[in-house]
mmCIF file with all atom_site columns, C-alpha atoms in Angstrom:
data_model
loop_
_atom_site.group_PDB
_atom_site.id
_atom_site.type_symbol
_atom_site.label_atom_id
_atom_site.label_alt_id
_atom_site.label_comp_id
_atom_site.label_asym_id
_atom_site.label_entity_id
_atom_site.label_seq_id
_atom_site.pdbx_PDB_ins_code
_atom_site.Cartn_x
_atom_site.Cartn_y
_atom_site.Cartn_z
_atom_site.occupancy
_atom_site.B_iso_or_equiv
_atom_site.pdbx_formal_charge
_atom_site.auth_seq_id
_atom_site.auth_comp_id
_atom_site.auth_asym_id
_atom_site.auth_atom_id
_atom_site.pdbx_PDB_model_num
ATOM 1   C CA . ALA A 1 1   ? -99.765  125.817 84.240 1.00 57.00 ? 942  ALA A CA 1
ATOM 2   C CA . GLN A 1 2   ? -101.318 125.653 80.841 1.00 58.00 ? 943  GLN A CA 1
ATOM 3   C CA . SER A 1 3   ? -103.436 122.637 79.829 1.00 84.00 ? 944  SER A CA 1
ATOM 4   C CA . VAL A 1 4   ? -106.251 121.685 77.555 1.00 89.00 ? 945  VAL A CA 1
ATOM 5   C CA . THR A 1 5   ? -109.459 119.782 78.240 1.00 92.00 ? 946  THR A CA 1
ATOM 6   C CA . GLN A 1 6   ? -111.371 118.005 75.532 1.00 95.00 ? 947  GLN A CA 1
ATOM 7   C CA . LEU A 1 7   ? -114.996 117.344 76.427 1.00 90.00 ? 948  LEU A CA 1
ATOM 8   C CA . GLY A 1 8   ? -116.280 114.019 75.176 1.00 89.00 ? 949  GLY A CA 1
ATOM 9   C CA . SER A 1 9   ? -114.021 111.076 74.386 1.00 92.00 ? 950  SER A CA 1
ATOM 10  C CA . HIS A 1 10  ? -116.389 110.105 71.548 1.00 95.00 ? 951  HIS A CA 1
ATOM 11  C CA . VAL A 1 11  ? -118.601 112.208 69.273 1.00 97.00 ? 952  VAL A CA 1
ATOM 12  C CA . SER A 1 12  ? -120.945 110.520 66.767 1.00 97.00 ? 953  SER A CA 1
ATOM 13  C CA . VAL A 1 13  ? -122.459 112.354 63.850 1.00 97.00 ? 954  VAL A CA 1
ATOM 14  C CA . SER A 1 14  ? -124.229 111.401 60.643 1.00 97.00 ? 955  SER A CA 1
ATOM 15  C CA . GLU A 1 15  ? -122.687 112.102 57.300 1.00 97.00 ? 956  GLU A CA 1
ATOM 16  C CA . GLY A 1 16  ? -123.579 115.667 56.298 1.00 97.00 ? 957  GLY A CA 1
ATOM 17  C CA . ALA A 1 17  ? -124.150 116.860 59.875 1.00 97.00 ? 958  ALA A CA 1
ATOM 18  C CA . LEU A 1 18  ? -122.320 119.517 61.710 1.00 97.00 ? 959  LEU A CA 1
ATOM 19  C CA . VAL A 1 19  ? -119.154 118.478 63.513 1.00 97.00 ? 960  VAL A CA 1
ATOM 20  C CA . LEU A 1 20  ? -118.351 120.159 66.841 1.00 97.00 ? 961  LEU A CA 1
ATOM 21  C CA . LEU A 1 21  ? -115.397 119.043 68.929 1.00 97.00 ? 962  LEU A CA 1
ATOM 22  C CA . ARG A 1 22  ? -114.814 120.924 72.123 1.00 97.00 ? 963  ARG A CA 1
ATOM 23  C CA . CYS A 1 23  ? -111.568 122.132 73.620 1.00 95.00 ? 964  CYS A CA 1
ATOM 24  C CA . ASN A 1 24  ? -111.033 124.390 76.572 1.00 94.00 ? 965  ASN A CA 1
ATOM 25  C CA . TYR A 1 25  ? -107.685 125.700 77.732 1.00 90.00 ? 966  TYR A CA 1
ATOM 26  C CA . SER A 1 26  ? -106.387 127.041 80.962 1.00 86.00 ? 967  SER A CA 1
ATOM 27  C CA . SER A 1 27  ? -103.819 129.764 80.620 1.00 73.00 ? 968  SER A CA 1
ATOM 28  C CA . SER A 1 28  ? -102.956 133.073 82.217 1.00 66.00 ? 969  SER A CA 1
ATOM 29  C CA . VAL A 1 29  ? -101.626 134.453 78.954 1.00 68.00 ? 970  VAL A CA 1
ATOM 30  C CA . PRO A 1 30  ? -102.873 134.077 75.388 1.00 68.00 ? 971  PRO A CA 1
ATOM 31  C CA . PRO A 1 31  ? -101.795 130.626 74.305 1.00 78.00 ? 972  PRO A CA 1
ATOM 32  C CA . TYR A 1 32  ? -100.808 129.061 71.039 1.00 87.00 ? 973  TYR A CA 1
ATOM 33  C CA . LEU A 1 33  ? -103.410 126.370 70.311 1.00 91.00 ? 974  LEU A CA 1
ATOM 34  C CA . PHE A 1 34  ? -103.462 123.536 67.786 1.00 93.00 ? 975  PHE A CA 1
ATOM 35  C CA . TRP A 1 35  ? -105.795 120.886 66.489 1.00 96.00 ? 976  TRP A CA 1
ATOM 36  C CA . TYR A 1 36  ? -104.223 117.696 65.176 1.00 96.00 ? 977  TYR A CA 1
ATOM 37  C CA . VAL A 1 37  ? -105.945 114.733 63.583 1.00 96.00 ? 978  VAL A CA 1
ATOM 38  C CA . GLN A 1 38  ? -104.835 111.133 63.787 1.00 95.00 ? 979  GLN A CA 1
ATOM 39  C CA . TYR A 1 39  ? -106.218 108.664 61.256 1.00 93.00 ? 980  TYR A CA 1
ATOM 40  C CA . PRO A 1 40  ? -106.099 104.966 62.225 1.00 89.00 ? 981  PRO A CA 1
ATOM 41  C CA . ASN A 1 41  ? -102.599 103.600 62.476 1.00 85.00 ? 982  ASN A CA 1
ATOM 42  C CA . GLN A 1 42  ? -101.038 106.880 61.400 1.00 88.00 ? 983  GLN A CA 1
ATOM 43  C CA . GLY A 1 43  ? -99.151  109.786 62.892 1.00 90.00 ? 984  GLY A CA 1
ATOM 44  C CA . LEU A 1 44  ? -100.654 113.125 63.757 1.00 93.00 ? 985  LEU A CA 1
ATOM 45  C CA . GLN A 1 45  ? -101.341 115.758 61.148 1.00 93.00 ? 986  GLN A CA 1
ATOM 46  C CA . LEU A 1 46  ? -101.931 119.423 61.808 1.00 94.00 ? 987  LEU A CA 1
ATOM 47  C CA . LEU A 1 47  ? -105.444 120.610 61.040 1.00 96.00 ? 988  LEU A CA 1
ATOM 48  C CA . LEU A 1 48  ? -105.019 124.233 62.107 1.00 95.00 ? 989  LEU A CA 1
ATOM 49  C CA . LYS A 1 49  ? -103.345 126.441 64.688 1.00 92.00 ? 990  LYS A CA 1
ATOM 50  C CA . TYR A 1 50  ? -104.074 129.678 66.509 1.00 91.00 ? 991  TYR A CA 1
ATOM 51  C CA . THR A 1 51  ? -101.188 132.105 66.933 1.00 84.00 ? 992  THR A CA 1
ATOM 52  C CA . SER A 1 52  ? -103.109 135.297 67.884 1.00 78.00 ? 993  SER A CA 1
ATOM 53  C CA . ALA A 1 53  ? -103.299 136.624 64.302 1.00 75.00 ? 994  ALA A CA 1
ATOM 54  C CA . ALA A 1 54  ? -107.032 136.002 63.887 1.00 84.00 ? 995  ALA A CA 1
ATOM 55  C CA . THR A 1 55  ? -109.629 134.475 66.203 1.00 88.00 ? 996  THR A CA 1
ATOM 56  C CA . LEU A 1 56  ? -111.285 132.435 63.456 1.00 94.00 ? 997  LEU A CA 1
ATOM 57  C CA . VAL A 1 57  ? -108.798 129.965 62.052 1.00 94.00 ? 998  VAL A CA 1
ATOM 58  C CA . LYS A 1 58  ? -109.416 127.953 58.901 1.00 95.00 ? 999  LYS A CA 1
ATOM 59  C CA . GLY A 1 59  ? -107.689 124.670 58.433 1.00 94.00 ? 1000 GLY A CA 1
ATOM 60  C CA . ILE A 1 60  ? -107.475 121.816 56.043 1.00 94.00 ? 1001 ILE A CA 1
ATOM 61  C CA . ASN A 1 61  ? -110.322 119.547 54.952 1.00 93.00 ? 1002 ASN A CA 1
ATOM 62  C CA . GLY A 1 62  ? -112.958 122.224 55.665 1.00 96.00 ? 1003 GLY A CA 1
ATOM 63  C CA . PHE A 1 63  ? -112.315 122.476 59.416 1.00 97.00 ? 1004 PHE A CA 1
ATOM 64  C CA . GLU A 1 64  ? -112.185 125.692 61.331 1.00 97.00 ? 1005 GLU A CA 1
ATOM 65  C CA . ALA A 1 65  ? -111.874 126.753 64.962 1.00 97.00 ? 1006 ALA A CA 1
ATOM 66  C CA . GLU A 1 66  ? -112.665 129.920 66.819 1.00 94.00 ? 1007 GLU A CA 1
ATOM 67  C CA . PHE A 1 67  ? -110.569 131.229 69.690 1.00 93.00 ? 1008 PHE A CA 1
ATOM 68  C CA . LYS A 1 68  ? -112.870 132.701 72.360 1.00 92.00 ? 1009 LYS A CA 1
ATOM 69  C CA . LYS A 1 69  ? -110.869 134.281 75.128 1.00 89.00 ? 1010 LYS A CA 1
ATOM 70  C CA . SER A 1 70  ? -113.954 134.991 77.291 1.00 90.00 ? 1011 SER A CA 1
ATOM 71  C CA . GLU A 1 71  ? -114.853 131.258 77.224 1.00 91.00 ? 1012 GLU A CA 1
ATOM 72  C CA . THR A 1 72  ? -111.246 129.995 77.174 1.00 91.00 ? 1013 THR A CA 1
ATOM 73  C CA . SER A 1 73  ? -112.319 127.781 74.274 1.00 93.00 ? 1014 SER A CA 1
ATOM 74  C CA . PHE A 1 74  ? -110.995 126.693 70.903 1.00 95.00 ? 1015 PHE A CA 1
ATOM 75  C CA . HIS A 1 75  ? -113.676 124.440 69.548 1.00 97.00 ? 1016 HIS A CA 1
ATOM 76  C CA . LEU A 1 76  ? -113.264 122.694 66.204 1.00 97.00 ? 1017 LEU A CA 1
ATOM 77  C CA . THR A 1 77  ? -116.117 122.701 63.672 1.00 97.00 ? 1018 THR A CA 1
ATOM 78  C CA . LYS A 1 78  ? -116.951 121.495 60.225 1.00 98.00 ? 1019 LYS A CA 1
ATOM 79  C CA . PRO A 1 79  ? -120.284 122.284 58.553 1.00 97.00 ? 1020 PRO A CA 1
ATOM 80  C CA . SER A 1 80  ? -120.738 118.880 56.937 1.00 97.00 ? 1021 SER A CA 1
ATOM 81  C CA . ALA A 1 81  ? -119.141 115.657 58.037 1.00 97.00 ? 1022 ALA A CA 1
ATOM 82  C CA . HIS A 1 82  ? -117.718 113.158 55.582 1.00 96.00 ? 1023 HIS A CA 1
ATOM 83  C CA . MET A 1 83  ? -117.085 109.521 56.230 1.00 96.00 ? 1024 MET A CA 1
ATOM 84  C CA . SER A 1 84  ? -113.382 110.267 55.732 1.00 95.00 ? 1025 SER A CA 1
ATOM 85  C CA . ASP A 1 85  ? -113.396 112.552 58.750 1.00 96.00 ? 1026 ASP A CA 1
ATOM 86  C CA . ALA A 1 86  ? -113.644 109.613 61.151 1.00 96.00 ? 1027 ALA A CA 1
ATOM 87  C CA . ALA A 1 87  ? -110.480 109.837 63.186 1.00 96.00 ? 1028 ALA A CA 1
ATOM 88  C CA . GLU A 1 88  ? -109.062 110.846 66.563 1.00 96.00 ? 1029 GLU A CA 1
ATOM 89  C CA . TYR A 1 89  ? -108.794 114.588 67.102 1.00 97.00 ? 1030 TYR A CA 1
ATOM 90  C CA . PHE A 1 90  ? -106.390 116.218 69.557 1.00 96.00 ? 1031 PHE A CA 1
ATOM 91  C CA . CYS A 1 91  ? -106.345 119.732 70.867 1.00 95.00 ? 1032 CYS A CA 1
ATOM 92  C CA . ALA A 1 92  ? -102.951 120.930 72.065 1.00 93.00 ? 1033 ALA A CA 1
ATOM 93  C CA . VAL A 1 93  ? -101.477 123.991 73.741 1.00 89.00 ? 1034 VAL A CA 1
ATOM 94  C CA . SER A 1 94  ? -97.926  125.121 73.260 1.00 84.00 ? 1035 SER A CA 1
ATOM 95  C CA . LEU A 1 95  ? -95.859  125.900 76.294 1.00 75.00 ? 1036 LEU A CA 1
ATOM 96  C CA . SER A 1 96  ? -92.878  128.169 75.897 1.00 68.00 ? 1037 SER A CA 1
ATOM 97  C CA . SER A 1 97  ? -90.231  128.596 78.492 1.00 59.00 ? 1038 SER A CA 1
ATOM 98  C CA . THR A 1 98  ? -89.161  132.173 79.051 1.00 55.00 ? 1039 THR A CA 1
ATOM 99  C CA . ASN A 1 99  ? -85.694  130.931 79.943 1.00 57.00 ? 1040 ASN A CA 1
ATOM 100 C CA . THR A 1 100 ? -84.972  128.560 77.125 1.00 62.00 ? 1041 THR A CA 1
ATOM 101 C CA . GLY A 1 101 ? -87.659  129.414 74.561 1.00 64.00 ? 1042 GLY A CA 1
ATOM 102 C CA . PHE A 1 102 ? -88.303  125.750 73.903 1.00 73.00 ? 1043 PHE A CA 1
ATOM 103 C CA . GLN A 1 103 ? -91.749  124.691 72.694 1.00 72.00 ? 1044 GLN A CA 1
ATOM 104 C CA . LYS A 1 104 ? -93.564  121.813 74.307 1.00 84.00 ? 1045 LYS A CA 1
ATOM 105 C CA . LEU A 1 105 ? -96.952  120.624 73.113 1.00 87.00 ? 1046 LEU A CA 1
ATOM 106 C CA . VAL A 1 106 ? -99.365  119.505 75.816 1.00 88.00 ? 1047 VAL A CA 1
ATOM 107 C CA . PHE A 1 107 ? -102.140 117.449 74.328 1.00 92.00 ? 1048 PHE A CA 1
ATOM 108 C CA . GLY A 1 108 ? -105.722 116.902 75.425 1.00 93.00 ? 1049 GLY A CA 1
ATOM 109 C CA . THR A 1 109 ? -106.987 113.388 75.839 1.00 93.00 ? 1050 THR A CA 1
ATOM 110 C CA . GLY A 1 110 ? -108.439 113.242 72.322 1.00 95.00 ? 1051 GLY A CA 1
ATOM 111 C CA . THR A 1 111 ? -111.918 112.880 70.898 1.00 96.00 ? 1052 THR A CA 1
ATOM 112 C CA . ARG A 1 112 ? -112.818 110.119 68.555 1.00 96.00 ? 1053 ARG A CA 1
ATOM 113 C CA . LEU A 1 113 ? -115.151 111.230 65.777 1.00 97.00 ? 1054 LEU A CA 1
ATOM 114 C CA . LEU A 1 114 ? -117.486 108.567 64.421 1.00 97.00 ? 1055 LEU A CA 1
ATOM 115 C CA . VAL A 1 115 ? -119.353 109.314 61.221 1.00 97.00 ? 1056 VAL A CA 1
ATOM 116 C CA . SER A 1 116 ? -122.282 107.163 60.251 1.00 96.00 ? 1057 SER A CA 1
ATOM 117 C CA . PRO A 1 117 ? -123.859 106.940 56.769 1.00 94.00 ? 1058 PRO A CA 1
ATOM 118 C CA . ASP B 2 1   ? -90.155  111.613 49.934 1.00 63.00 ? 90   ASP B CA 1
ATOM 119 C CA . THR B 2 2   ? -91.460  110.915 53.409 1.00 70.00 ? 91   THR B CA 1
ATOM 120 C CA . ALA B 2 3   ? -90.973  113.891 55.676 1.00 91.00 ? 92   ALA B CA 1
ATOM 121 C CA . VAL B 2 4   ? -90.524  112.141 59.032 1.00 95.00 ? 93   VAL B CA 1
ATOM 122 C CA . SER B 2 5   ? -89.803  108.411 58.965 1.00 95.00 ? 94   SER B CA 1
ATOM 123 C CA . GLN B 2 6   ? -89.382  105.909 61.749 1.00 96.00 ? 95   GLN B CA 1
ATOM 124 C CA . THR B 2 7   ? -88.038  102.401 61.869 1.00 96.00 ? 96   THR B CA 1
ATOM 125 C CA . PRO B 2 8   ? -89.177  99.876  62.746 1.00 96.00 ? 97   PRO B CA 1
ATOM 126 C CA . LYS B 2 9   ? -92.901  100.310 62.333 1.00 95.00 ? 98   LYS B CA 1
ATOM 127 C CA . TYR B 2 10  ? -93.642  97.384  64.637 1.00 96.00 ? 99   TYR B CA 1
ATOM 128 C CA . LEU B 2 11  ? -91.509  95.972  67.452 1.00 97.00 ? 100  LEU B CA 1
ATOM 129 C CA . VAL B 2 12  ? -92.434  92.945  69.489 1.00 97.00 ? 101  VAL B CA 1
ATOM 130 C CA . THR B 2 13  ? -89.966  91.937  72.168 1.00 97.00 ? 102  THR B CA 1
ATOM 131 C CA . GLN B 2 14  ? -89.571  90.238  75.518 1.00 97.00 ? 103  GLN B CA 1
ATOM 132 C CA . MET B 2 15  ? -89.313  91.928  78.898 1.00 97.00 ? 104  MET B CA 1
ATOM 133 C CA . GLY B 2 16  ? -85.771  92.778  79.828 1.00 97.00 ? 105  GLY B CA 1
ATOM 134 C CA . ASN B 2 17  ? -84.509  93.195  76.259 1.00 97.00 ? 106  ASN B CA 1
ATOM 135 C CA . ASP B 2 18  ? -82.854  96.334  74.883 1.00 97.00 ? 107  ASP B CA 1
ATOM 136 C CA . LYS B 2 19  ? -84.220  97.917  71.704 1.00 97.00 ? 108  LYS B CA 1
ATOM 137 C CA . SER B 2 20  ? -83.764  100.979 69.582 1.00 97.00 ? 109  SER B CA 1
ATOM 138 C CA . ILE B 2 21  ? -86.094  103.067 67.442 1.00 97.00 ? 110  ILE B CA 1
ATOM 139 C CA . LYS B 2 22  ? -84.764  105.344 64.748 1.00 97.00 ? 111  LYS B CA 1
ATOM 140 C CA . CYS B 2 23  ? -86.145  108.566 63.354 1.00 97.00 ? 112  CYS B CA 1
ATOM 141 C CA . GLU B 2 24  ? -85.145  110.644 60.386 1.00 97.00 ? 113  GLU B CA 1
ATOM 142 C CA . GLN B 2 25  ? -86.550  113.875 58.968 1.00 97.00 ? 114  GLN B CA 1
ATOM 143 C CA . ASN B 2 26  ? -85.784  115.391 55.578 1.00 96.00 ? 115  ASN B CA 1
ATOM 144 C CA . LEU B 2 27  ? -87.517  118.711 56.221 1.00 94.00 ? 116  LEU B CA 1
ATOM 145 C CA . GLY B 2 28  ? -84.385  120.558 57.227 1.00 94.00 ? 117  GLY B CA 1
ATOM 146 C CA . HIS B 2 29  ? -85.779  121.170 60.719 1.00 93.00 ? 118  HIS B CA 1
ATOM 147 C CA . ASP B 2 30  ? -83.525  121.803 63.672 1.00 91.00 ? 119  ASP B CA 1
ATOM 148 C CA . THR B 2 31  ? -85.761  120.496 66.463 1.00 92.00 ? 120  THR B CA 1
ATOM 149 C CA . MET B 2 32  ? -86.911  116.898 66.987 1.00 94.00 ? 121  MET B CA 1
ATOM 150 C CA . TYR B 2 33  ? -89.104  115.203 69.555 1.00 94.00 ? 122  TYR B CA 1
ATOM 151 C CA . TRP B 2 34  ? -90.091  111.837 70.950 1.00 95.00 ? 123  TRP B CA 1
ATOM 152 C CA . TYR B 2 35  ? -93.670  111.271 72.170 1.00 95.00 ? 124  TYR B CA 1
ATOM 153 C CA . LYS B 2 36  ? -95.291  108.314 73.811 1.00 96.00 ? 125  LYS B CA 1
ATOM 154 C CA . GLN B 2 37  ? -98.912  107.418 73.123 1.00 94.00 ? 126  GLN B CA 1
ATOM 155 C CA . ASP B 2 38  ? -100.429 104.957 75.557 1.00 92.00 ? 127  ASP B CA 1
ATOM 156 C CA . SER B 2 39  ? -103.253 102.499 75.048 1.00 91.00 ? 128  SER B CA 1
ATOM 157 C CA . LYS B 2 40  ? -105.792 105.212 75.842 1.00 89.00 ? 129  LYS B CA 1
ATOM 158 C CA . LYS B 2 41  ? -104.360 107.411 73.072 1.00 89.00 ? 130  LYS B CA 1
ATOM 159 C CA . PHE B 2 42  ? -102.886 109.865 75.563 1.00 91.00 ? 131  PHE B CA 1
ATOM 160 C CA . LEU B 2 43  ? -99.909  111.624 74.012 1.00 92.00 ? 132  LEU B CA 1
ATOM 161 C CA . LYS B 2 44  ? -97.053  112.926 76.112 1.00 90.00 ? 133  LYS B CA 1
ATOM 162 C CA . ILE B 2 45  ? -93.716  114.417 75.163 1.00 90.00 ? 134  ILE B CA 1
ATOM 163 C CA . MET B 2 46  ? -90.656  112.508 76.343 1.00 92.00 ? 135  MET B CA 1
ATOM 164 C CA . PHE B 2 47  ? -87.676  114.333 74.868 1.00 89.00 ? 136  PHE B CA 1
ATOM 165 C CA . SER B 2 48  ? -86.803  117.190 72.565 1.00 90.00 ? 137  SER B CA 1
ATOM 166 C CA . TYR B 2 49  ? -83.530  118.059 70.803 1.00 91.00 ? 138  TYR B CA 1
ATOM 167 C CA . ASN B 2 50  ? -82.545  121.284 69.186 1.00 89.00 ? 139  ASN B CA 1
ATOM 168 C CA . ASN B 2 51  ? -79.456  121.261 67.006 1.00 88.00 ? 140  ASN B CA 1
ATOM 169 C CA . LYS B 2 52  ? -78.416  117.968 68.550 1.00 87.00 ? 141  LYS B CA 1
ATOM 170 C CA . GLU B 2 53  ? -78.762  119.244 72.113 1.00 88.00 ? 142  GLU B CA 1
ATOM 171 C CA . LEU B 2 54  ? -81.248  117.928 74.626 1.00 88.00 ? 143  LEU B CA 1
ATOM 172 C CA . ILE B 2 55  ? -83.646  120.688 75.656 1.00 86.00 ? 144  ILE B CA 1
ATOM 173 C CA . ILE B 2 56  ? -86.649  118.759 77.079 1.00 83.00 ? 145  ILE B CA 1
ATOM 174 C CA . ASN B 2 57  ? -86.475  115.705 79.278 1.00 82.00 ? 146  ASN B CA 1
ATOM 175 C CA . GLU B 2 58  ? -89.860  115.017 80.779 1.00 81.00 ? 147  GLU B CA 1
ATOM 176 C CA . THR B 2 59  ? -89.093  112.808 83.826 1.00 74.00 ? 148  THR B CA 1
ATOM 177 C CA . VAL B 2 60  ? -88.658  109.792 81.680 1.00 86.00 ? 149  VAL B CA 1
ATOM 178 C CA . PRO B 2 61  ? -86.953  106.753 83.306 1.00 90.00 ? 150  PRO B CA 1
ATOM 179 C CA . ASN B 2 62  ? -83.273  106.689 82.611 1.00 91.00 ? 151  ASN B CA 1
ATOM 180 C CA . ARG B 2 63  ? -83.748  103.339 80.793 1.00 95.00 ? 152  ARG B CA 1
ATOM 181 C CA . PHE B 2 64  ? -84.741  105.579 77.899 1.00 95.00 ? 153  PHE B CA 1
ATOM 182 C CA . SER B 2 65  ? -81.784  107.274 76.243 1.00 94.00 ? 154  SER B CA 1
ATOM 183 C CA . PRO B 2 66  ? -82.182  109.467 73.190 1.00 94.00 ? 155  PRO B CA 1
ATOM 184 C CA . LYS B 2 67  ? -79.366  110.215 70.850 1.00 94.00 ? 156  LYS B CA 1
ATOM 185 C CA . SER B 2 68  ? -79.088  112.779 68.083 1.00 93.00 ? 157  SER B CA 1
ATOM 186 C CA . PRO B 2 69  ? -76.134  112.131 65.816 1.00 92.00 ? 158  PRO B CA 1
ATOM 187 C CA . ASP B 2 70  ? -77.102  115.066 63.638 1.00 92.00 ? 159  ASP B CA 1
ATOM 188 C CA . LYS B 2 71  ? -80.036  117.458 63.166 1.00 92.00 ? 160  LYS B CA 1
ATOM 189 C CA . ALA B 2 72  ? -81.831  115.088 60.844 1.00 95.00 ? 161  ALA B CA 1
ATOM 190 C CA . HIS B 2 73  ? -81.789  112.067 63.154 1.00 96.00 ? 162  HIS B CA 1
ATOM 191 C CA . LEU B 2 74  ? -83.081  111.316 66.623 1.00 96.00 ? 163  LEU B CA 1
ATOM 192 C CA . ASN B 2 75  ? -82.864  107.787 67.935 1.00 96.00 ? 164  ASN B CA 1
ATOM 193 C CA . LEU B 2 76  ? -84.380  106.286 71.067 1.00 97.00 ? 165  LEU B CA 1
ATOM 194 C CA . HIS B 2 77  ? -82.688  103.436 72.917 1.00 97.00 ? 166  HIS B CA 1
ATOM 195 C CA . ILE B 2 78  ? -84.628  101.598 75.592 1.00 96.00 ? 167  ILE B CA 1
ATOM 196 C CA . ASN B 2 79  ? -82.854  99.327  78.105 1.00 96.00 ? 168  ASN B CA 1
ATOM 197 C CA . SER B 2 80  ? -84.455  96.562  80.178 1.00 97.00 ? 169  SER B CA 1
ATOM 198 C CA . LEU B 2 81  ? -87.848  96.842  78.594 1.00 96.00 ? 170  LEU B CA 1
ATOM 199 C CA . GLU B 2 82  ? -90.855  96.562  80.878 1.00 96.00 ? 171  GLU B CA 1
ATOM 200 C CA . LEU B 2 83  ? -94.456  95.682  80.123 1.00 96.00 ? 172  LEU B CA 1
ATOM 201 C CA . GLY B 2 84  ? -95.449  99.304  80.772 1.00 94.00 ? 173  GLY B CA 1
ATOM 202 C CA . ASP B 2 85  ? -93.248  100.419 77.904 1.00 96.00 ? 174  ASP B CA 1
ATOM 203 C CA . SER B 2 86  ? -95.742  98.978  75.437 1.00 97.00 ? 175  SER B CA 1
ATOM 204 C CA . ALA B 2 87  ? -97.077  101.942 73.498 1.00 96.00 ? 176  ALA B CA 1
ATOM 205 C CA . VAL B 2 88  ? -96.808  103.799 70.243 1.00 96.00 ? 177  VAL B CA 1
ATOM 206 C CA . TYR B 2 89  ? -93.771  106.050 70.043 1.00 97.00 ? 178  TYR B CA 1
ATOM 207 C CA . PHE B 2 90  ? -93.930  109.016 67.720 1.00 96.00 ? 179  PHE B CA 1
ATOM 208 C CA . CYS B 2 91  ? -91.096  111.082 66.457 1.00 96.00 ? 180  CYS B CA 1
ATOM 209 C CA . ALA B 2 92  ? -91.746  114.682 65.334 1.00 94.00 ? 181  ALA B CA 1
ATOM 210 C CA . SER B 2 93  ? -89.812  117.661 64.053 1.00 94.00 ? 182  SER B CA 1
ATOM 211 C CA . SER B 2 94  ? -90.244  121.403 63.789 1.00 91.00 ? 183  SER B CA 1
ATOM 212 C CA . GLN B 2 95  ? -88.280  124.406 62.721 1.00 89.00 ? 184  GLN B CA 1
ATOM 213 C CA . GLY B 2 96  ? -87.038  126.568 65.534 1.00 78.00 ? 185  GLY B CA 1
ATOM 214 C CA . LEU B 2 97  ? -87.964  126.931 69.131 1.00 69.00 ? 186  LEU B CA 1
ATOM 215 C CA . THR B 2 98  ? -91.103  129.018 68.709 1.00 62.00 ? 187  THR B CA 1
ATOM 216 C CA . GLN B 2 99  ? -94.684  127.848 68.314 1.00 67.00 ? 188  GLN B CA 1
ATOM 217 C CA . GLU B 2 100 ? -94.124  126.185 65.015 1.00 79.00 ? 189  GLU B CA 1
ATOM 218 C CA . THR B 2 101 ? -95.987  123.270 63.542 1.00 87.00 ? 190  THR B CA 1
ATOM 219 C CA . GLN B 2 102 ? -94.676  119.876 64.461 1.00 90.00 ? 191  GLN B CA 1
ATOM 220 C CA . TYR B 2 103 ? -94.602  117.162 61.835 1.00 93.00 ? 192  TYR B CA 1
ATOM 221 C CA . PHE B 2 104 ? -95.109  113.652 63.064 1.00 94.00 ? 193  PHE B CA 1
ATOM 222 C CA . GLY B 2 105 ? -93.780  110.331 61.893 1.00 95.00 ? 194  GLY B CA 1
ATOM 223 C CA . PRO B 2 106 ? -96.046  107.308 61.404 1.00 94.00 ? 195  PRO B CA 1
ATOM 224 C CA . GLY B 2 107 ? -95.191  105.865 64.804 1.00 95.00 ? 196  GLY B CA 1
ATOM 225 C CA . THR B 2 108 ? -93.514  102.750 66.089 1.00 97.00 ? 197  THR B CA 1
ATOM 226 C CA . ARG B 2 109 ? -95.792  100.223 67.809 1.00 96.00 ? 198  ARG B CA 1
ATOM 227 C CA . LEU B 2 110 ? -93.863  98.584  70.633 1.00 97.00 ? 199  LEU B CA 1
ATOM 228 C CA . LEU B 2 111 ? -95.276  95.544  72.360 1.00 97.00 ? 200  LEU B CA 1
ATOM 229 C CA . VAL B 2 112 ? -93.392  94.129  75.317 1.00 97.00 ? 201  VAL B CA 1
ATOM 230 C CA . LEU B 2 113 ? -94.343  90.558  76.285 1.00 96.00 ? 202  LEU B CA 1
#
């Protein structure tokens, strides 16, 4: 079965520092992978997604992620953190049934990004 | 011009009561979902509907009954509420059954006392 593991429930960085949020997946076939962000008291918003077109995926707000098959990873990065980046970040993998074709997102446990001045 | 909206935003109720949460999307999508986010922020899918038909039912207690009157609406009715039902419930929608982006509503915060 496919799943995702997010290492680190909390990540703290200083404003202007590099942001690195880790996500590893387990899958026997190339997966579809997503990063979503949840700001306090809000719903989830898509940051970026990997659909096998390119291994380096650029998203909104300066975030990007690189799909590395050899490491089964899809880590999220941003060169310079802003205070407004403080939020909960979720990695997710899409499961697709060969019978029905339905899509089901399986989420990681989330990583809270804290940004200090 | 909210894409995915949910009502109510907050719901506080007593154990044993029955309550409903409503969801509407104006994106023209044909697939809608209900997710539950627990107190540890863990998100898990509950149900999914495609063109008003149930396509995912993730071993949710039968006290939870979704209903999709049309493609733009997906409601969630919960009978005999229990303390463990306290959570944030998110509605989402997407176009099609492939690996498309899901758009989430703002969530309904349910507290069962």
